[in-house]
Short mmCIF file of C-alpha atoms in Angstrom, two decimals:
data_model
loop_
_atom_site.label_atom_id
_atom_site.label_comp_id
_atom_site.label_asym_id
_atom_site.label_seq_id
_atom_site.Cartn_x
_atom_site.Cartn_y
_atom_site.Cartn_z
CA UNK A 1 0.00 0.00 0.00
CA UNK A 2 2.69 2.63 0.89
CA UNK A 3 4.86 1.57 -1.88
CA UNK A 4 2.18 2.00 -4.45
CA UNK A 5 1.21 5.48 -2.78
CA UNK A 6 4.91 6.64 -3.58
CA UNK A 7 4.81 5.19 -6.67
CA UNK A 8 2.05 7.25 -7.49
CA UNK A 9 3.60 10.58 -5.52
CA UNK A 10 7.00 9.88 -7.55
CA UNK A 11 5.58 9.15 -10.94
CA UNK A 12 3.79 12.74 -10.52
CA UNK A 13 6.22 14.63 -9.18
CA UNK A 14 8.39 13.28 -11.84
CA UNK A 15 6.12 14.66 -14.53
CA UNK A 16 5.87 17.84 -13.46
CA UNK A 17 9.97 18.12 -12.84
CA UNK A 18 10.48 16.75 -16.35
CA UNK A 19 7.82 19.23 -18.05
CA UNK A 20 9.40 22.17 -16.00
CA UNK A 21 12.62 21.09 -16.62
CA UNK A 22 12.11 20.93 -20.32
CA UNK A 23 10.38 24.44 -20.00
CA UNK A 24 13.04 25.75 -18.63
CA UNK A 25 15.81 24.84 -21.14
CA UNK A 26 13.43 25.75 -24.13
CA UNK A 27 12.40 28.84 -22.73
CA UNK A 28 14.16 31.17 -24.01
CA UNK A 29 13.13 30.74 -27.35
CA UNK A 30 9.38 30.50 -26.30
CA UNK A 31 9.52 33.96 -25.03
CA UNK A 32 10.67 35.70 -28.05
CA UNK A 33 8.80 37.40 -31.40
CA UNK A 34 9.00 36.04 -34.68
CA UNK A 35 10.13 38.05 -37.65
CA UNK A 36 7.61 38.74 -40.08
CA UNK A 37 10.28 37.21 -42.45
CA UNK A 38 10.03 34.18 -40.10
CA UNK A 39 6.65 33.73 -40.47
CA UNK A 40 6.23 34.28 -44.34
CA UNK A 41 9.59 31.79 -44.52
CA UNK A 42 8.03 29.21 -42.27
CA UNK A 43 4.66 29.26 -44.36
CA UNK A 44 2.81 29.21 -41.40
CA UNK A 45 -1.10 30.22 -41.86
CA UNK A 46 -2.60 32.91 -40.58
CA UNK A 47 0.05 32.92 -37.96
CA UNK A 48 -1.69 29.96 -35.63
CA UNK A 49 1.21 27.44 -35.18
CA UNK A 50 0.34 23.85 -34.55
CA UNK A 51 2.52 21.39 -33.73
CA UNK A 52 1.55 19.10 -36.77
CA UNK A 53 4.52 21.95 -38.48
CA UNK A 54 6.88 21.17 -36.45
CA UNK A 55 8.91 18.55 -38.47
CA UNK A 56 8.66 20.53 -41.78
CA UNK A 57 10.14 23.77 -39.43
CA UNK A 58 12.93 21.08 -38.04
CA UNK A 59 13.69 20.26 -42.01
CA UNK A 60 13.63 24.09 -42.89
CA UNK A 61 16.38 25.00 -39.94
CA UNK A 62 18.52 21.79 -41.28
CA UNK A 63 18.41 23.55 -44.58
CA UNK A 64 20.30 26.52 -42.85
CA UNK A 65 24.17 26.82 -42.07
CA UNK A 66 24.41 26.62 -37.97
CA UNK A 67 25.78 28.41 -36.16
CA UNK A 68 27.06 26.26 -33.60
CA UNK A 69 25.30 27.85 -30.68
CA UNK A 70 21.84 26.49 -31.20
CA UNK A 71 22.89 22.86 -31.92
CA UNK A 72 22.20 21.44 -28.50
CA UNK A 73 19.08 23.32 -27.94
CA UNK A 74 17.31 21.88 -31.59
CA UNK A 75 18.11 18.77 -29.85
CA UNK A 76 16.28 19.35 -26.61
CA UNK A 77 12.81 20.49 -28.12
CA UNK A 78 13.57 17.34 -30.76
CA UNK A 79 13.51 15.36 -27.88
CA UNK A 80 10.59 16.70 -25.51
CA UNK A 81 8.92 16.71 -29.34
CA UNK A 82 9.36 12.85 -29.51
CA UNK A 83 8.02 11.94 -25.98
CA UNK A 84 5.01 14.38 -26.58
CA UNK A 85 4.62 12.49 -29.16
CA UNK A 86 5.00 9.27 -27.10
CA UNK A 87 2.50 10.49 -24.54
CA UNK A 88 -0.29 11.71 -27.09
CA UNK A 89 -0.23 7.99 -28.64
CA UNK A 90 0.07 6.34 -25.38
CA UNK A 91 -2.39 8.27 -23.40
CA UNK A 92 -3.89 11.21 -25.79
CA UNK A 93 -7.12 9.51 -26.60
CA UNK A 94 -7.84 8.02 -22.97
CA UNK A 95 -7.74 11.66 -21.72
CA UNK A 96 -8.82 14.41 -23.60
CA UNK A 97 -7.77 16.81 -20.97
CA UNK A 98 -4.77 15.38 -21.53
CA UNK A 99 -4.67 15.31 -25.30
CA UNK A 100 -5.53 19.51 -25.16
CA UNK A 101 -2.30 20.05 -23.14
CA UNK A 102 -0.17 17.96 -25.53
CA UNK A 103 -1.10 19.65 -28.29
CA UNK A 104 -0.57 23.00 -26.39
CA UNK A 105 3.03 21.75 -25.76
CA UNK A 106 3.70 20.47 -29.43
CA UNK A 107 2.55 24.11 -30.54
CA UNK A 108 4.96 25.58 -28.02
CA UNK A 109 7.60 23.86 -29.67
CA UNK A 110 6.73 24.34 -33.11
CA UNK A 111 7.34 27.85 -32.11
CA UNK A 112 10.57 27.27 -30.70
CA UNK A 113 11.90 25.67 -33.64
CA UNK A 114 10.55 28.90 -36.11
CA UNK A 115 12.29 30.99 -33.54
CA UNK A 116 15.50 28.99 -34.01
CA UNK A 117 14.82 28.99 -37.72
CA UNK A 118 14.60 32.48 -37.42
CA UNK A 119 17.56 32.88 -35.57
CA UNK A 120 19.41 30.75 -38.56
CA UNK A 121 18.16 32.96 -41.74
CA UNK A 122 19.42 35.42 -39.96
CA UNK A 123 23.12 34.15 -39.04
CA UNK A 124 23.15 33.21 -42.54
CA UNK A 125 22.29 36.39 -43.87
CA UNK A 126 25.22 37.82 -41.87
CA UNK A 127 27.47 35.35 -43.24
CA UNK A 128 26.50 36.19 -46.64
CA UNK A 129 26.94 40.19 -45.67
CA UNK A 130 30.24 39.24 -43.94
CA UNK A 131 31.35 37.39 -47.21
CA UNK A 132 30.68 39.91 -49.24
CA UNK A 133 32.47 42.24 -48.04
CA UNK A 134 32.64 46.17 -47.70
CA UNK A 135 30.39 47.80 -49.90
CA UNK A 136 32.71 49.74 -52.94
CA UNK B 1 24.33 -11.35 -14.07
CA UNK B 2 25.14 -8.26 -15.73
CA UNK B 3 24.81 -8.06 -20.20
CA UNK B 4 26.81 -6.15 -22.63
CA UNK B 5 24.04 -3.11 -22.31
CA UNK B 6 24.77 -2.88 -18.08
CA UNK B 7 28.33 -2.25 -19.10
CA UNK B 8 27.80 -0.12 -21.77
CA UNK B 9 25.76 2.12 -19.56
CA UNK B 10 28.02 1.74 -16.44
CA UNK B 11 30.94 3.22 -19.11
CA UNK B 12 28.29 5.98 -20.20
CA UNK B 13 27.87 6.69 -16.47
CA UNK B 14 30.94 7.37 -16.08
CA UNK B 15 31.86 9.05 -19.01
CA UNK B 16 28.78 11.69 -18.02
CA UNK B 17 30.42 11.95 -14.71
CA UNK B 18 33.66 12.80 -15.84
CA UNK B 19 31.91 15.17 -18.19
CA UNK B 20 29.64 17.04 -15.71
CA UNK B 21 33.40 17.58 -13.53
CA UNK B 22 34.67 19.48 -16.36
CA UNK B 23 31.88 21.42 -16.95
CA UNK B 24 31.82 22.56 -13.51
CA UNK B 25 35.28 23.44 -14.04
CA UNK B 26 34.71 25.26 -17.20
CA UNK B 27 32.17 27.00 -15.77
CA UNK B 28 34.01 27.88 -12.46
CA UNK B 29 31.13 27.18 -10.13
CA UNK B 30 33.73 24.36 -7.92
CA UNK B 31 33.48 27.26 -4.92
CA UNK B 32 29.79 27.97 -5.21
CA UNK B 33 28.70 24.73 -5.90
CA UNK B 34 31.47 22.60 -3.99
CA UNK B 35 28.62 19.97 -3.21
CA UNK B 36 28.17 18.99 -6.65
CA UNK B 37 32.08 18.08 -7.45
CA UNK B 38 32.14 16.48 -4.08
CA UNK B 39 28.95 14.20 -4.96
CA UNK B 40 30.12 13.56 -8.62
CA UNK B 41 33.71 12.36 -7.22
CA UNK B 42 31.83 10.41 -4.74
CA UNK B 43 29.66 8.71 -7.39
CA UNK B 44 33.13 8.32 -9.56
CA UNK B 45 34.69 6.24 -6.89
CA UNK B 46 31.55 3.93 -6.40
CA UNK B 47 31.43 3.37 -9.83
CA UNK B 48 34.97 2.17 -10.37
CA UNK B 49 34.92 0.57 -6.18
CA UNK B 50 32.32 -1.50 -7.89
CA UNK B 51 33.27 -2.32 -11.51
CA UNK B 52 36.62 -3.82 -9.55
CA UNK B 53 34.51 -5.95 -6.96
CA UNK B 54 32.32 -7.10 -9.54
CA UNK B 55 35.29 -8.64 -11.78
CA UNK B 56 36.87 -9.72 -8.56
CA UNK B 57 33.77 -11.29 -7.03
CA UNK B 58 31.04 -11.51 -9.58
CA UNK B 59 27.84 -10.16 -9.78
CA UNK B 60 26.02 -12.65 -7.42
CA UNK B 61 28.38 -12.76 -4.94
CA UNK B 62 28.10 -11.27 -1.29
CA UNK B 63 30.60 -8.59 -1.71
CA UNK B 64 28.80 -7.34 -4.47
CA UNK B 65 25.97 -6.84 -2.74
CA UNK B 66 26.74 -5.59 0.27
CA UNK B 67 29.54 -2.82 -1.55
CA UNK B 68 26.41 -1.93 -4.03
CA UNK B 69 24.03 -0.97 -0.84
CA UNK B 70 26.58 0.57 1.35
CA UNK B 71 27.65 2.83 -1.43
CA UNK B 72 23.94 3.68 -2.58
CA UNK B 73 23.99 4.68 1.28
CA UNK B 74 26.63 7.25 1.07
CA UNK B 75 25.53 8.33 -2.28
CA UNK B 76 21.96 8.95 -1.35
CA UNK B 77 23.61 11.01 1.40
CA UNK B 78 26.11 12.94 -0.98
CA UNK B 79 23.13 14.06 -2.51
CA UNK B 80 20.81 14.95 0.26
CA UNK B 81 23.91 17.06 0.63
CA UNK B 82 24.24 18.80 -2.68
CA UNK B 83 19.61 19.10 -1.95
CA UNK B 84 20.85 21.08 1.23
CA UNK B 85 23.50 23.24 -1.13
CA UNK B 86 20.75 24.52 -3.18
CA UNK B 87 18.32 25.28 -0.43
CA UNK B 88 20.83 27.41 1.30
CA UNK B 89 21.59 29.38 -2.38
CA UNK B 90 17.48 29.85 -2.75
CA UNK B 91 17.42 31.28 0.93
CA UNK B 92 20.80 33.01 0.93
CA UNK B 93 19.28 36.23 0.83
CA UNK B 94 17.46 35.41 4.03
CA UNK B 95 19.93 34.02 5.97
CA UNK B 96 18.16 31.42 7.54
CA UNK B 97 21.41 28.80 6.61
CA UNK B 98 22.09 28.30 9.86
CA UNK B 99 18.48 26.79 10.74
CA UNK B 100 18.04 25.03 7.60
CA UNK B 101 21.45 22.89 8.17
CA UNK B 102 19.95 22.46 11.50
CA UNK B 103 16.38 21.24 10.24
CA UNK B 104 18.18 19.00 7.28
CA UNK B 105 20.25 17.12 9.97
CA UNK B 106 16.99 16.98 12.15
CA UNK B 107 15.43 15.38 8.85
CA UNK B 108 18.64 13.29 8.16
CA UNK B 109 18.45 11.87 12.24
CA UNK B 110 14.47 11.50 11.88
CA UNK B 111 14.42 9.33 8.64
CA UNK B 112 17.42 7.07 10.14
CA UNK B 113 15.26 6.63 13.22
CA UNK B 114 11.99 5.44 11.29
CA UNK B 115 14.52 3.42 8.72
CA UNK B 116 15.39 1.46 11.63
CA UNK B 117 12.18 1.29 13.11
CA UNK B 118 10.78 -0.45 9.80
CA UNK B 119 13.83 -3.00 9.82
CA UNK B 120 14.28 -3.89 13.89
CA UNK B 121 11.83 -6.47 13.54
CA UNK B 122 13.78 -8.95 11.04
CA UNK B 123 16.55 -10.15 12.61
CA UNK B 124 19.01 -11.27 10.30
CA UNK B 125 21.33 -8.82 8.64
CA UNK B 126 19.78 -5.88 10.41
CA UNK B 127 22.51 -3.80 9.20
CA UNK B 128 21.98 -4.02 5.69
CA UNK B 129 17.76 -4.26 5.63
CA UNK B 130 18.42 -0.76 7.35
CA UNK B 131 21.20 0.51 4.71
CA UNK B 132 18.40 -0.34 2.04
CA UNK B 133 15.32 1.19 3.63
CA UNK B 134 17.23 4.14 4.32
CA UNK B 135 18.48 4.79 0.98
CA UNK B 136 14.70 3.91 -0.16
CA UNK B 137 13.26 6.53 2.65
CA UNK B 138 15.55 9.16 1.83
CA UNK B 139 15.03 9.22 -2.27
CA UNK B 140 10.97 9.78 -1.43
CA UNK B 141 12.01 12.63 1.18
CA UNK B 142 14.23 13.84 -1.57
CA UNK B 143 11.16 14.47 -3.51
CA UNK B 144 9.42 15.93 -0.96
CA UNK B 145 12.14 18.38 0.28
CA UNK B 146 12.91 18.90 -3.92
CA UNK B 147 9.35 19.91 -4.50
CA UNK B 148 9.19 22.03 -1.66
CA UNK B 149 12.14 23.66 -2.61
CA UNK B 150 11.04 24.28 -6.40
CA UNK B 151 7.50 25.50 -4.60
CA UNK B 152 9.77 27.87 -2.77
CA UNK B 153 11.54 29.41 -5.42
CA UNK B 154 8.53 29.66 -7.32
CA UNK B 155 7.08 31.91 -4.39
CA UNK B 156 9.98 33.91 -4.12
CA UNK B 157 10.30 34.31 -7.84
CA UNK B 158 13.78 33.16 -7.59
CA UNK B 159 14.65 33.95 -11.42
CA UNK B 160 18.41 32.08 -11.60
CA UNK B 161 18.07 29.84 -14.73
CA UNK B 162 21.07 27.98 -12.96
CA UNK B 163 19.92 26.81 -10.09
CA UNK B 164 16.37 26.02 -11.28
CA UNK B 165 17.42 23.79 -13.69
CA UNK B 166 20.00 22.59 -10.95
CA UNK B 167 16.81 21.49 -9.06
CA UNK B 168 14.82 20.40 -11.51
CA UNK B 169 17.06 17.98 -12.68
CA UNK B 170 17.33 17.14 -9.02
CA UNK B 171 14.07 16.95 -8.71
CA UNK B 172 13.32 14.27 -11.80
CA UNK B 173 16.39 12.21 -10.70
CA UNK B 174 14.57 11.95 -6.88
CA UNK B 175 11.08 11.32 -8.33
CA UNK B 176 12.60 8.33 -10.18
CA UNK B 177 14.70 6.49 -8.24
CA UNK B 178 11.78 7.06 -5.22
CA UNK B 179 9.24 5.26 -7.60
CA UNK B 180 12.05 2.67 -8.81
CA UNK B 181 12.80 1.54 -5.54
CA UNK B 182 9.09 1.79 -4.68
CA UNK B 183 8.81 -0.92 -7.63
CA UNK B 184 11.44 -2.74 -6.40
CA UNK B 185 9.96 -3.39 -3.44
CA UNK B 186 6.12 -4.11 -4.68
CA UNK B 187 7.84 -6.47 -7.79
CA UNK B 188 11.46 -7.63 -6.66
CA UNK B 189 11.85 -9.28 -9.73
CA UNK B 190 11.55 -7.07 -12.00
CA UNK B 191 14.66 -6.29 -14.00
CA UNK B 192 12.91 -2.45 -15.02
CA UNK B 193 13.95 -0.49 -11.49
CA UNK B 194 17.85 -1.25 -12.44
CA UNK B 195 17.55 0.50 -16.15
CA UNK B 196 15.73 3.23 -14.19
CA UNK B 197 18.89 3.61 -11.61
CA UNK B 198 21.40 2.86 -14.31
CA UNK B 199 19.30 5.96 -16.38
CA UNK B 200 18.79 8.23 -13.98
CA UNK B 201 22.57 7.63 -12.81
CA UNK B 202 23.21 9.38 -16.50
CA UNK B 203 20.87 12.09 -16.57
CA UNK B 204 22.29 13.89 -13.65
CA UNK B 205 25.63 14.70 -15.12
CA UNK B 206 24.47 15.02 -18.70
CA UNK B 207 21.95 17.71 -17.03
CA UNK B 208 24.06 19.39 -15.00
CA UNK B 209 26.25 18.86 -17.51
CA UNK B 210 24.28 20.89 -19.93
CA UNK B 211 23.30 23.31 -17.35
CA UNK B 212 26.78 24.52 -16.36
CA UNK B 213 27.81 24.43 -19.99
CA UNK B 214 25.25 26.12 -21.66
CA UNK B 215 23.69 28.65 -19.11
CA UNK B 216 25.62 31.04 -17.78
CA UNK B 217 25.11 32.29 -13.86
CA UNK B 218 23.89 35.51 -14.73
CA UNK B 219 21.22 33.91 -16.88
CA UNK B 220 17.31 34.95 -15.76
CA UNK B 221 14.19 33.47 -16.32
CA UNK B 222 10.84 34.41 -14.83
CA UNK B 223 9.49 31.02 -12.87
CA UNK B 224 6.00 31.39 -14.93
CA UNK B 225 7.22 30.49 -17.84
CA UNK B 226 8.62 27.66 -16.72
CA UNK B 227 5.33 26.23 -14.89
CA UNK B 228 2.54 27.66 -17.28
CA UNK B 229 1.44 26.42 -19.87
CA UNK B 230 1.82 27.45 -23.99
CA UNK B 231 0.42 30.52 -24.56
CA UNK B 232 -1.71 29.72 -27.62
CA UNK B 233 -0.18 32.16 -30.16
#
């Protein structure tokens, strides 16, 4: 009885660490504006982003030169990505609370990865400005 | 017995831990941090201690055993350590470290005392059964005391990007091992609670790994955006 009553405790609190800690390394780029170049490269509709767009963003930002910086954190939201994923077919259609917050989540980090493809058009831009030189 | 993939994640263990030391270096945070390097070097030792009992011994033999337990012991207390690091940083500005050294020794003493109380019953190898339920005990009040201390900072809008990932991480690594050895003890069987420890025994260098390397000290972030939800854009 007491072992399956911290069971339960841990597997909860263990949810809510993981979320926050996954919050807290993608963040950054949560909390910042997209370019209206951004959104007109990224194709995304009437500026509503789902997370169904988040792969096609992910192949869009491999398209563009890194810079080095962002590497590890494409890989974080790749990874919360997958086991959002995991969750919605695991436990999406039992709950639909559930399923509402999931797809809240995969939105958030559709938007993370425009803002990182953002972030790339725009170190590649200044590579291309930086390549070119002085103007004559 | 152990497979090829125990060894291969023992050697990935180790490799994190060695990893998560130089970060710390790298980022210069030995001083502020000093319980971290102390635990990591603690965990460093058990892990090689043990990879040279287990090819002296084997994995079924007493030695084994008893060197795997008693280490998880002072491990589990390394930590509760580094746990007691990060609640004096969150309450620094209050200086109240004094009385929260005091109240985590009261804690340490008081979960000893009920550890003991759960094994003074069987008589054989009383020792050990209270080695094990102490570790066991003090994972789940690691949770507690983690979650307090994240409900803390969230009240006090602590805004260090640092040490809230510093305790998150915590915080996850607690959680798991709690409900692992809570698993354990309801299936003792099942193989599952090991990958779980060996797992977990990865993810808190590679995150503290991460965190030292990739988020400076002076780094800010507002605890709401770290607990809410999306906004829907």
């Amino acid at each position: 009885m007491i072992a399956a009553l911290i069971i339960c405790i841990s597997v909860l609190t263990l949810l809510q660490f993981f979320v926050s800690y996954c919050h807290s390394v993608i963040a950054e780029s949560r909390g910042c504006e997209l370019s209206a170049q951004a959104w007109e490269v990224s194709g995304i509709a009437d500026r509503m982003v789902r997370g169904d767009e988040f792969k096609r963003l992910l192949q869009l930002t491999a398209l563009c030169p890194e810079s080095g910086a962002d590497r590890t954190r494409v890989r974080a939201v790749t990874v919360y990505f997958s086991l959002l994923e995991l969750a919605r077919m695991l436990v999406g259609w039992i709950i639909p609370a559930m399923k509402r917050w999931i797809e809240s989540e995969r939105g958030g980090c559709t938007y993370a990865a425009a803002v990182m493809l953002d972030r790339r058009i725009a170190y590649s831009r200044s590579l291309m400005a930086h390549q070119a030189g002085p103007p004559l | 017995m152990l497979g090829p993939i125990d060894y291969e994640l023992w050697l990935l263990t180790i490799l994190m831990e060695v990893a998560g030391l130089v970060c710390l270096f790298k980022a210069k945070a030995f001083t502020r941090h000093f319980t971290i390097p102390l635990y990591i070097c603690s965990c460093l030792a058990v892990d090689i201690g043990r990879y040279i009992i287990l090819s002296a011994s084997g994995y079924d033999s007493g030695a084994y055993f008893y060197f795997y337990y008693y280490s998880e012991f002072l491990i589990t207390i390394a930590l509760y350590f580094v746990l007691m690091g990060m609640y004096s940083h969150a309450f620094s500005d209050m200086g109240v470290s004094k009385y929260l050294r005091g109240g985590a020794m009261l804690l340490l003493g008081g979960t000893a005392c009920v550890s003991y109380r759960m094994v003074a019953a069987s008589a054989d190898r009383l020792i050990t059964h209270f080695v094990i339920e102490l570790s066991s005990n003090l994972y789940f009040v690691g949770v507690v005391l983690t979650y307090i201390l994240w409900g803390a900072m969230m009240k006090l809008r602590s805004n260090r990007t640092r040490e809230m990932q510093l305790v998150l991480s915590l915080g996850v690594y607690f959680s798991a091992l709690a409900a692992s050895y809570a698993l354990e003890s309801m299936y003792p069987g099942s193989m599952l609670w090991r990958y779980v420890s060996h797992l977990m025994t990865i993810w808190l260098p590679l995150s503290w790994a991460y965190t030292f390397l990739k988020v400076p000290e002076e780094a800010r972030l507002a605890t709401s955006s770290v607990v809410a939800p999306n906004p829907s854009r």
